Amino acid sequence: MEGVNSNSASEQLFARARNVSPGGVNSPVRAFRAVGGTPIFMRSGAGAWLTDTDGNRYVDLVGSWGPMLLGHAHPEVLAAVTDAVGRGTSFGTPSEPEVLLAEEIVGRTPVESVRMVSSGTEATMSAIRLARGFTGRDKIVKFAGCYHGHVDALLAEAGSGVVTLGLPETPGVPAHVTADTIVLPFNDRAAVDAAFAEHGDQIACLITEAAAGNMGVVPPRSGFNAFLAETCTRHGALFISDEVMTGFRVTRSGHWGLDGEPEGWRPDLLTFGKVMGGGFPAAAFGGRRDVMEMLAPVGPVYQAGTLSGNPIATTAGLATLQLADAAAYARLDDASAQLQAMVGEALADAGVPHVIQNAGNMFSVFWGAETPVTNFAGAQAQQTWRYRPFFHAMLAAGVYLPPSAFESWFVSAAHDSEALSRIAEGLPGAAQAAARAVNPERRTEAE
Ligand code: PLP
């Protein structure tokens, strides 16, 4: 079965949506283009479960693409939000919740000073501007396969090879905007050394996902982030660790809690989003005080936002972070470990070659891979055609997975034994469907 039947409410809403919005969606991956079929329009969520507009229930493994750390409609988050809404929704002035959230972030992360924004894209865009303003340099370094939002200068990706000057891949991004973006293979120290040897005195910053989650989950090799931090410092560039996805998810601080805190290094700047908004649009960038104080109104680098630090979004974020105690992270990590084991067993039983990779409780499956995937080229080599039937079989069994093989699966602290049982019931059939899948390129060759 692919998608929902043609008389379903989702089908009808999708037809109406396509009439009034490009592709019927407000963010492209939601459109199910990679897996086929009709996107499911959700009406409500509670804990680990989503309910669609037809009343079908699914265990949710997308978690709104990461934010729903505690599950949907957590009663205490809702109570805090309802209370805040009763006092008004936006003032365009400073307000207490944003101070409380900033204090919470400063208390958990290597950030001394933080500026709130409304999306992860805004956070990375602003961090790049700040780094350029602080250093007086123009070039930026990013890694192929890392996603930092739809910032013009960060949409560039490398082909294979070492130091490559990025070319715009999206119409609408002028070549001069990416001319200063250097794109390198992830996890490749030699490529980083070569880029800094050639351009070191012109590089404003290097930005990386703390652990890549946007080409599937590709963790940094041991010591890689520390190496990046040290390289940047040596060349007078800033190291920006993008923790929009990993922040407050893989530990109470983020991925830095796994490799930075124990090893004793700090990024100059970090970006956050997703979990820190508790399901509302809130994000942030922060870091060294001397760098952050280059921002207006203290310094000359301009950055602003009508809804930045919005009292409802910051209230939801604060409640989420305060509720995410050690027990919640332990539940989350345990559910993720159980799920990875279940998926691995089902795929192995069905004879589907695969590698499952994780960064803390975030994980994904690389279909057809036989060795660990360490970079974008490896991620792209996977057999995505096996994912399509797997995805639809799981959907029919009442499990909502990311509609793309290149995304992390997200569990929440609300994924209990009932939710895991539902997933376990769906897995053998879905694994068989993945095993039976035919490479469309081979089929075309045979025809
Ligand atoms: N950075 C990372 C690592 C992300 O995963 C994302 C979104 O998925 C972003 C930045 C952009 O965040 P947003 O979608 O809130 O603009």
GROMACS .gro file of C-alpha atoms and ligand atoms in nm:
model
  463
    1MET     CA    1   0.000   0.000   0.000
    2GLU     CA    2   0.135   0.344  -0.085
    3GLY     CA    3  -0.013   0.632   0.105
    4VAL     CA    4  -0.376   0.663   0.193
    5ASN     CA    5  -0.682   0.585  -0.019
    6SER     CA    6  -0.805   0.846  -0.262
    7ASN     CA    7  -1.111   0.937  -0.059
    8SER     CA    8  -0.916   0.993   0.256
    9ALA     CA    9  -0.911   1.329   0.427
   10SER     CA   10  -0.534   1.347   0.367
   11GLU     CA   11  -0.585   1.293  -0.007
   12GLN     CA   12  -0.851   1.561  -0.020
   13LEU     CA   13  -0.646   1.808   0.185
   14PHE     CA   14  -0.340   1.740  -0.029
   15ALA     CA   15  -0.536   1.818  -0.348
   16ARG     CA   16  -0.653   2.146  -0.194
   17ALA     CA   17  -0.305   2.224  -0.060
   18ARG     CA   18  -0.145   2.175  -0.402
   19ASN     CA   19  -0.387   2.432  -0.540
   20VAL     CA   20  -0.270   2.698  -0.303
   21SER     CA   21   0.089   2.604  -0.208
   22PRO     CA   22   0.387   2.479  -0.414
   23GLY     CA   23   0.381   2.101  -0.394
   24GLY     CA   24   0.110   2.125  -0.129
   25VAL     CA   25   0.365   2.162   0.151
   26ASN     CA   26   0.552   2.427   0.345
   27SER     CA   27   0.882   2.235   0.357
   28PRO     CA   28   0.988   2.003   0.073
   29VAL     CA   29   1.068   1.672   0.247
   30ARG     CA   30   0.713   1.658   0.384
   31ALA     CA   31   0.582   1.601   0.030
   32PHE     CA   32   0.678   1.228   0.024
   33ARG     CA   33   0.860   1.276  -0.310
   34ALA     CA   34   1.138   1.038  -0.203
   35VAL     CA   35   0.901   0.760  -0.098
   36GLY     CA   36   0.598   0.822  -0.322
   37GLY     CA   37   0.236   0.841  -0.220
   38THR     CA   38   0.035   1.108  -0.042
   39PRO     CA   39   0.165   1.291   0.263
   40ILE     CA   40  -0.034   1.214   0.574
   41PHE     CA   41  -0.200   1.519   0.724
   42MET     CA   42  -0.177   1.489   1.102
   43ARG     CA   43  -0.442   1.628   1.331
   44SER     CA   44  -0.309   1.559   1.678
   45GLY     CA   45  -0.028   1.407   1.876
   46ALA     CA   46   0.002   1.265   2.227
   47GLY     CA   47   0.320   1.113   2.367
   48ALA     CA   48   0.479   0.884   2.109
   49TRP     CA   49   0.166   0.880   1.891
   50LEU     CA   50   0.026   1.085   1.605
   51THR     CA   51  -0.332   1.073   1.477
   52ASP     CA   52  -0.409   1.170   1.118
   53THR     CA   53  -0.712   1.354   0.983
   54ASP     CA   54  -0.885   1.019   0.919
   55GLY     CA   55  -0.834   0.901   1.275
   56ASN     CA   56  -0.549   0.654   1.201
   57ARG     CA   57  -0.286   0.630   1.475
   58TYR     CA   58   0.089   0.599   1.420
   59VAL     CA   59   0.393   0.566   1.641
   60ASP     CA   60   0.589   0.876   1.550
   61LEU     CA   61   0.959   0.836   1.467
   62VAL     CA   62   0.995   1.183   1.317
   63GLY     CA   63   0.920   1.391   1.627
   64SER     CA   64   0.862   1.701   1.414
   65TRP     CA   65   1.218   1.642   1.280
   66GLY     CA   66   1.370   1.648   1.625
   67PRO     CA   67   1.201   1.899   1.857
   68MET     CA   68   0.960   1.663   2.036
   69LEU     CA   69   1.211   1.530   2.289
   70LEU     CA   70   0.940   1.458   2.548
   71GLY     CA   71   0.678   1.340   2.299
   72HIS     CA   72   0.372   1.529   2.181
   73ALA     CA   73   0.145   1.740   2.400
   74HIS     CA   74   0.339   1.686   2.720
   75PRO     CA   75   0.089   1.800   2.987
   76GLU     CA   76   0.338   2.021   3.173
   77VAL     CA   77   0.463   2.188   2.856
   78LEU     CA   78   0.102   2.251   2.751
   79ALA     CA   79   0.019   2.393   3.095
   80ALA     CA   80   0.315   2.632   3.082
   81VAL     CA   81   0.224   2.743   2.729
   82THR     CA   82  -0.145   2.787   2.810
   83ASP     CA   83  -0.054   2.996   3.110
   84ALA     CA   84   0.182   3.210   2.899
   85VAL     CA   85  -0.071   3.253   2.616
   86GLY     CA   86  -0.320   3.392   2.866
   87ARG     CA   87  -0.081   3.680   2.931
   88GLY     CA   88  -0.042   3.773   2.562
   89THR     CA   89   0.152   3.623   2.274
   90SER     CA   90   0.414   3.878   2.168
   91PHE     CA   91   0.524   4.213   2.305
   92GLY     CA   92   0.822   4.319   2.097
   93THR     CA   93   0.997   4.399   2.424
   94PRO     CA   94   1.229   4.192   2.640
   95SER     CA   95   1.035   3.953   2.867
   96GLU     CA   96   1.118   3.713   3.148
   97PRO     CA   97   1.087   3.374   2.967
   98GLU     CA   98   1.364   3.459   2.720
   99VAL     CA   99   1.601   3.544   3.007
  100LEU     CA  100   1.515   3.219   3.184
  101LEU     CA  101   1.572   3.018   2.866
  102ALA     CA  102   1.902   3.198   2.795
  103GLU     CA  103   2.017   3.124   3.152
  104GLU     CA  104   1.921   2.757   3.106
  105ILE     CA  105   2.120   2.739   2.780
  106VAL     CA  106   2.424   2.915   2.928
  107GLY     CA  107   2.405   2.678   3.226
  108ARG     CA  108   2.409   2.363   3.009
  109THR     CA  109   2.635   2.443   2.717
  110PRO     CA  110   2.974   2.599   2.648
  111VAL     CA  111   2.797   2.924   2.557
  112GLU     CA  112   2.868   3.243   2.756
  113SER     CA  113   2.617   3.463   2.578
  114VAL     CA  114   2.326   3.375   2.352
  115ARG     CA  115   2.096   3.551   2.102
  116MET     CA  116   1.750   3.404   2.029
  117VAL     CA  117   1.611   3.376   1.677
  118SER     CA  118   1.314   3.188   1.529
  119SER     CA  119   1.466   2.911   1.315
  120GLY     CA  120   1.784   2.709   1.279
  121THR     CA  121   1.841   2.871   0.941
  122GLU     CA  122   1.842   3.213   1.103
  123ALA     CA  123   2.080   3.087   1.371
  124THR     CA  124   2.344   2.958   1.128
  125MET     CA  125   2.303   3.253   0.891
  126SER     CA  126   2.356   3.496   1.180
  127ALA     CA  127   2.650   3.298   1.323
  128ILE     CA  128   2.824   3.311   0.984
  129ARG     CA  129   2.768   3.687   0.958
  130LEU     CA  130   2.900   3.734   1.309
  131ALA     CA  131   3.209   3.524   1.238
  132ARG     CA  132   3.280   3.727   0.925
  133GLY     CA  133   3.226   4.051   1.115
  134PHE     CA  134   3.447   3.941   1.404
  135THR     CA  135   3.738   3.815   1.193
  136GLY     CA  136   3.710   4.061   0.905
  137ARG     CA  137   3.748   3.764   0.670
  138ASP     CA  138   3.509   3.631   0.404
  139LYS     CA  139   3.571   3.261   0.342
  140ILE     CA  140   3.375   2.991   0.518
  141VAL     CA  141   3.432   2.617   0.529
  142LYS     CA  142   3.155   2.358   0.543
  143PHE     CA  143   3.130   1.985   0.485
  144ALA     CA  144   2.949   1.806   0.204
  145GLY     CA  145   2.632   1.644   0.327
  146CYS     CA  146   2.600   1.874   0.627
  147TYR     CA  147   2.283   2.082   0.625
  148HIS     CA  148   2.268   2.412   0.807
  149GLY     CA  149   1.931   2.536   0.688
  150HIS     CA  150   1.857   2.707   0.359
  151VAL     CA  151   2.118   2.981   0.395
  152ASP     CA  152   2.237   3.081   0.044
  153ALA     CA  153   2.608   3.052   0.123
  154LEU     CA  154   2.563   2.717   0.298
  155LEU     CA  155   2.367   2.533   0.028
  156ALA     CA  156   2.684   2.458  -0.162
  157GLU     CA  157   2.795   2.094  -0.157
  158ALA     CA  158   3.115   1.938  -0.282
  159GLY     CA  159   3.161   1.670  -0.540
  160SER     CA  160   3.444   1.437  -0.461
  161GLY     CA  161   3.795   1.570  -0.420
  162VAL     CA  162   3.979   1.795  -0.181
  163VAL     CA  163   3.945   2.169  -0.158
  164THR     CA  164   3.660   2.266  -0.382
  165LEU     CA  165   3.514   2.609  -0.423
  166GLY     CA  166   3.137   2.568  -0.396
  167LEU     CA  167   2.910   2.633  -0.690
  168PRO     CA  168   2.543   2.719  -0.643
  169GLU     CA  169   2.328   2.410  -0.672
  170THR     CA  170   2.000   2.587  -0.624
  171PRO     CA  171   1.878   2.833  -0.884
  172GLY     CA  172   1.844   3.167  -0.713
  173VAL     CA  173   2.178   3.151  -0.535
  174PRO     CA  174   2.418   3.382  -0.723
  175ALA     CA  175   2.763   3.234  -0.788
  176HIS     CA  176   2.932   3.521  -0.602
  177VAL     CA  177   2.740   3.428  -0.284
  178THR     CA  178   2.900   3.083  -0.271
  179ALA     CA  179   3.235   3.187  -0.417
  180ASP     CA  180   3.370   3.215  -0.063
  181THR     CA  181   3.228   2.880   0.053
  182ILE     CA  182   3.481   2.597   0.063
  183VAL     CA  183   3.317   2.255   0.074
  184LEU     CA  184   3.512   1.958   0.208
  185PRO     CA  185   3.445   1.588   0.266
  186PHE     CA  186   3.320   1.519   0.620
  187ASN     CA  187   3.557   1.341   0.856
  188ASP     CA  188   3.856   1.416   0.632
  189ARG     CA  189   4.142   1.573   0.830
  190ALA     CA  190   4.375   1.590   0.530
  191ALA     CA  191   4.119   1.793   0.333
  192VAL     CA  192   4.081   2.034   0.626
  193ASP     CA  193   4.458   2.071   0.657
  194ALA     CA  194   4.490   2.137   0.284
  195ALA     CA  195   4.214   2.399   0.283
  196PHE     CA  196   4.363   2.584   0.578
  197ALA     CA  197   4.715   2.559   0.432
  198GLU     CA  198   4.592   2.733   0.119
  199HIS     CA  199   4.333   2.978   0.255
  200GLY     CA  200   4.396   2.987   0.631
  201ASP     CA  201   4.438   3.363   0.664
  202GLN     CA  202   4.115   3.427   0.470
  203ILE     CA  203   3.889   3.181   0.650
  204ALA     CA  204   3.638   3.345   0.884
  205CYS     CA  205   3.492   3.022   1.019
  206LEU     CA  206   3.438   2.654   0.976
  207ILE     CA  207   3.085   2.528   1.039
  208THR     CA  208   3.000   2.163   1.093
  209GLU     CA  209   2.711   1.961   1.225
  210ALA     CA  210   2.834   1.842   1.565
  211ALA     CA  211   2.732   1.498   1.439
  212ALA     CA  212   2.593   1.486   1.088
  213GLY     CA  213   2.224   1.400   1.088
  214ASN     CA  214   2.119   1.531   0.750
  215MET     CA  215   2.284   1.269   0.527
  216GLY     CA  216   2.156   0.999   0.754
  217VAL     CA  217   2.346   0.985   1.082
  218VAL     CA  218   2.721   1.008   1.029
  219PRO     CA  219   2.905   1.065   1.356
  220PRO     CA  220   3.235   1.251   1.359
  221ARG     CA  221   3.536   1.021   1.385
  222SER     CA  222   3.690   1.015   1.730
  223GLY     CA  223   3.871   1.343   1.792
  224PHE     CA  224   3.750   1.505   1.466
  225ASN     CA  225   3.559   1.792   1.628
  226ALA     CA  226   3.849   1.864   1.866
  227PHE     CA  227   4.081   1.869   1.564
  228LEU     CA  228   3.852   2.118   1.387
  229ALA     CA  229   3.842   2.342   1.694
  230GLU     CA  230   4.220   2.334   1.724
  231THR     CA  231   4.274   2.397   1.352
  232CYS     CA  232   4.043   2.699   1.356
  233THR     CA  233   4.213   2.845   1.663
  234ARG     CA  234   4.557   2.802   1.506
  235HIS     CA  235   4.447   2.997   1.197
  236GLY     CA  236   4.247   3.268   1.373
  237ALA     CA  237   3.918   3.135   1.234
  238LEU     CA  238   3.608   3.064   1.444
  239PHE     CA  239   3.477   2.711   1.494
  240ILE     CA  240   3.097   2.698   1.469
  241SER     CA  241   2.937   2.379   1.591
  242ASP     CA  242   2.585   2.344   1.453
  243GLU     CA  243   2.384   2.171   1.724
  244VAL     CA  244   2.042   2.261   1.583
  245MET     CA  245   1.960   1.890   1.557
  246THR     CA  246   2.179   1.741   1.830
  247GLY     CA  247   2.151   2.020   2.088
  248PHE     CA  248   1.968   1.919   2.409
  249ARG     CA  249   1.885   1.588   2.237
  250VAL     CA  250   2.183   1.357   2.254
  251THR     CA  251   2.279   1.482   2.600
  252ARG     CA  252   2.142   1.762   2.820
  253SER     CA  253   2.376   2.001   2.633
  254GLY     CA  254   2.404   1.830   2.297
  255HIS     CA  255   2.676   1.643   2.112
  256TRP     CA  256   2.933   1.864   2.288
  257GLY     CA  257   2.839   1.672   2.603
  258LEU     CA  258   2.972   1.356   2.432
  259ASP     CA  259   3.298   1.482   2.286
  260GLY     CA  260   3.369   1.843   2.391
  261GLU     CA  261   3.295   1.847   2.760
  262PRO     CA  262   3.490   1.527   2.842
  263GLU     CA  263   3.785   1.630   2.623
  264GLY     CA  264   3.791   1.990   2.739
  265TRP     CA  265   3.754   2.189   2.416
  266ARG     CA  266   3.485   2.443   2.325
  267PRO     CA  267   3.346   2.573   1.997
  268ASP     CA  268   3.369   2.951   1.953
  269LEU     CA  269   3.004   2.961   1.848
  270LEU     CA  270   2.719   2.711   1.862
  271THR     CA  271   2.379   2.710   1.695
  272PHE     CA  272   2.066   2.560   1.846
  273GLY     CA  273   1.704   2.506   1.740
  274LYS     CA  274   1.450   2.222   1.743
  275VAL     CA  275   1.440   2.093   2.107
  276MET     CA  276   1.499   2.438   2.258
  277GLY     CA  277   1.165   2.555   2.115
  278GLY     CA  278   0.967   2.263   2.257
  279GLY     CA  279   0.770   2.245   1.930
  280PHE     CA  280   0.751   2.622   1.875
  281PRO     CA  281   0.968   2.833   1.644
  282ALA     CA  282   1.268   2.916   1.862
  283ALA     CA  283   1.638   2.886   1.789
  284ALA     CA  284   1.957   3.055   1.902
  285PHE     CA  285   2.323   3.112   1.842
  286GLY     CA  286   2.577   3.184   2.110
  287GLY     CA  287   2.931   3.134   2.227
  288ARG     CA  288   3.231   3.335   2.338
  289ARG     CA  289   3.130   3.660   2.503
  290ASP     CA  290   3.390   3.866   2.315
  291VAL     CA  291   3.253   3.735   1.984
  292MET     CA  292   2.885   3.774   2.080
  293GLU     CA  293   2.947   4.131   2.189
  294MET     CA  294   3.026   4.222   1.830
  295LEU     CA  295   2.648   4.201   1.779
  296ALA     CA  296   2.428   4.509   1.777
  297PRO     CA  297   2.345   4.687   2.003
  298VAL     CA  298   2.686   4.634   2.171
  299GLY     CA  299   2.886   4.602   1.851
  300PRO     CA  300   2.844   4.679   1.482
  301VAL     CA  301   2.724   4.342   1.340
  302TYR     CA  302   2.352   4.381   1.275
  303GLN     CA  303   2.104   4.105   1.353
  304ALA     CA  304   1.739   4.137   1.462
  305GLY     CA  305   1.397   3.969   1.462
  306THR     CA  306   1.036   4.078   1.527
  307LEU     CA  307   0.948   3.753   1.704
  308SER     CA  308   1.295   3.665   1.843
  309GLY     CA  309   1.270   3.540   2.200
  310ASN     CA  310   0.892   3.513   2.165
  311PRO     CA  311   0.741   3.456   2.512
  312ILE     CA  312   0.533   3.152   2.410
  313ALA     CA  313   0.813   2.978   2.222
  314THR     CA  314   1.067   3.044   2.497
  315THR     CA  315   0.820   2.927   2.763
  316ALA     CA  316   0.769   2.599   2.573
  317GLY     CA  317   1.143   2.559   2.527
  318LEU     CA  318   1.220   2.631   2.890
  319ALA     CA  319   0.955   2.385   3.013
  320THR     CA  320   1.092   2.119   2.777
  321LEU     CA  321   1.452   2.165   2.892
  322GLN     CA  322   1.355   2.170   3.260
  323LEU     CA  323   1.150   1.851   3.224
  324ALA     CA  324   1.430   1.676   3.036
  325ASP     CA  325   1.604   1.537   3.343
  326ALA     CA  326   1.851   1.250   3.362
  327ALA     CA  327   1.564   0.998   3.380
  328ALA     CA  328   1.410   1.135   3.059
  329TYR     CA  329   1.743   1.106   2.873
  330ALA     CA  330   1.789   0.754   3.010
  331ARG     CA  331   1.441   0.654   2.880
  332LEU     CA  332   1.516   0.810   2.544
  333ASP     CA  333   1.855   0.643   2.508
  334ASP     CA  334   1.708   0.310   2.612
  335ALA     CA  335   1.417   0.331   2.365
  336SER     CA  336   1.661   0.425   2.089
  337ALA     CA  337   1.896   0.136   2.171
  338GLN     CA  338   1.607  -0.113   2.177
  339LEU     CA  339   1.475   0.019   1.848
  340GLN     CA  340   1.815   0.001   1.677
  341ALA     CA  341   1.850  -0.360   1.791
  342MET     CA  342   1.498  -0.448   1.670
  343VAL     CA  343   1.553  -0.291   1.328
  344GLY     CA  344   1.893  -0.456   1.290
  345GLU     CA  345   1.752  -0.797   1.377
  346ALA     CA  346   1.455  -0.767   1.140
  347LEU     CA  347   1.676  -0.657   0.851
  348ALA     CA  348   1.932  -0.929   0.920
  349ASP     CA  349   1.655  -1.195   0.937
  350ALA     CA  350   1.525  -1.078   0.600
  351GLY     CA  351   1.875  -1.076   0.452
  352VAL     CA  352   1.885  -0.702   0.386
  353PRO     CA  353   2.242  -0.569   0.390
  354HIS     CA  354   2.258  -0.255   0.601
  355VAL     CA  355   2.454  -0.053   0.852
  356ILE     CA  356   2.282   0.127   1.141
  357GLN     CA  357   2.468   0.434   1.268
  358ASN     CA  358   2.399   0.648   1.567
  359ALA     CA  359   2.507   0.965   1.740
  360GLY     CA  360   2.372   0.923   2.091
  361ASN     CA  361   2.000   0.847   2.058
  362MET     CA  362   1.979   0.970   1.696
  363PHE     CA  363   2.022   0.696   1.439
  364SER     CA  364   1.954   0.595   1.081
  365VAL     CA  365   1.984   0.296   0.852
  366PHE     CA  366   2.216   0.290   0.550
  367TRP     CA  367   2.052   0.050   0.308
  368GLY     CA  368   2.286  -0.190   0.131
  369ALA     CA  369   2.595  -0.054   0.308
  370GLU     CA  370   2.853  -0.307   0.418
  371THR     CA  371   3.096  -0.083   0.602
  372PRO     CA  372   3.044   0.225   0.821
  373VAL     CA  373   2.951   0.539   0.632
  374THR     CA  374   3.186   0.827   0.710
  375ASN     CA  375   3.095   1.094   0.455
  376PHE     CA  376   2.844   1.216   0.199
  377ALA     CA  377   2.976   1.000  -0.086
  378GLY     CA  378   2.925   0.692   0.130
  379ALA     CA  379   2.577   0.807   0.231
  380GLN     CA  380   2.475   0.866  -0.130
  381ALA     CA  381   2.592   0.519  -0.231
  382GLN     CA  382   2.318   0.353  -0.026
  383GLN     CA  383   2.027   0.163  -0.185
  384THR     CA  384   1.755   0.419  -0.121
  385TRP     CA  385   1.515   0.211  -0.334
  386ARG     CA  386   1.495  -0.039  -0.050
  387TYR     CA  387   1.363   0.230   0.181
  388ARG     CA  388   1.051   0.315  -0.019
  389PRO     CA  389   0.870  -0.020   0.031
  390PHE     CA  390   1.001  -0.042   0.388
  391PHE     CA  391   0.861   0.302   0.465
  392HIS     CA  392   0.517   0.221   0.322
  393ALA     CA  393   0.497  -0.117   0.494
  394MET     CA  394   0.573   0.052   0.827
  395LEU     CA  395   0.319   0.324   0.754
  396ALA     CA  396   0.053   0.059   0.683
  397ALA     CA  397   0.151  -0.104   1.015
  398GLY     CA  398   0.097   0.226   1.196
  399VAL     CA  399   0.453   0.359   1.223
  400TYR     CA  400   0.541   0.702   1.089
  401LEU     CA  401   0.903   0.715   0.969
  402PRO     CA  402   1.088   1.004   0.804
  403PRO     CA  403   0.986   1.010   0.437
  404SER     CA  404   1.348   1.000   0.323
  405ALA     CA  405   1.636   0.756   0.372
  406PHE     CA  406   1.871   1.047   0.443
  407GLU     CA  407   1.709   1.155   0.769
  408SER     CA  408   1.766   1.059   1.129
  409TRP     CA  409   1.496   0.864   1.312
  410PHE     CA  410   1.391   1.044   1.629
  411VAL     CA  411   1.254   0.877   1.940
  412SER     CA  412   1.122   1.059   2.245
  413ALA     CA  413   1.117   1.001   2.618
  414ALA     CA  414   0.752   0.896   2.566
  415HIS     CA  415   0.839   0.595   2.347
  416ASP     CA  416   0.729   0.326   2.591
  417SER     CA  417   0.685  -0.049   2.554
  418GLU     CA  418   0.345  -0.006   2.384
  419ALA     CA  419   0.500   0.215   2.115
  420LEU     CA  420   0.796  -0.021   2.071
  421SER     CA  421   0.560  -0.320   2.043
  422ARG     CA  422   0.372  -0.154   1.760
  423ILE     CA  423   0.702  -0.099   1.579
  424ALA     CA  424   0.814  -0.458   1.647
  425GLU     CA  425   0.493  -0.590   1.488
  426GLY     CA  426   0.555  -0.394   1.168
  427LEU     CA  427   0.925  -0.464   1.126
  428PRO     CA  428   0.936  -0.823   0.988
  429GLY     CA  429   0.693  -0.747   0.703
  430ALA     CA  430   0.865  -0.420   0.622
  431ALA     CA  431   1.206  -0.587   0.623
  432GLN     CA  432   1.071  -0.850   0.380
  433ALA     CA  433   0.942  -0.571   0.156
  434ALA     CA  434   1.289  -0.410   0.161
  435ALA     CA  435   1.446  -0.749   0.079
  436ARG     CA  436   1.214  -0.796  -0.222
  437ALA     CA  437   1.273  -0.442  -0.352
  438VAL     CA  438   1.422  -0.418  -0.700
  439ASN     CA  439   1.678  -0.158  -0.800
  440PRO     CA  440   1.486   0.054  -1.056
  441GLU     CA  441   1.806   0.106  -1.258
  442ARG     CA  442   1.854  -0.271  -1.295
  443ARG     CA  443   1.489  -0.311  -1.394
  444THR     CA  444   1.530  -0.052  -1.667
  445GLU     CA  445   1.847  -0.223  -1.792
  446ALA     CA  446   1.667  -0.558  -1.807
  447GLU     CA  447   1.367  -0.423  -1.995
  448PLP     N1  448   2.112   2.302   1.114
  448PLP     C1  449   2.085   2.172   1.126
  448PLP     C2  450   2.192   2.079   1.172
  448PLP     C3  451   1.959   2.123   1.094
  448PLP     O1  452   1.933   1.991   1.104
  448PLP     C4  453   1.860   2.214   1.049
  448PLP     C5  454   1.725   2.166   1.013
  448PLP     O2  455   1.698   2.050   0.999
  448PLP     C6  456   1.891   2.349   1.040
  448PLP     C7  457   2.019   2.390   1.075
  448PLP     C8  458   1.789   2.449   0.995
  448PLP     O3  459   1.692   2.464   1.092
  448PLP     P1  460   1.546   2.520   1.052
  448PLP     O4  461   1.480   2.414   0.971
  448PLP     O5  462   1.481   2.545   1.184
  448PLP     O6  463   1.568   2.645   0.975
   0.00000   0.00000   0.00000
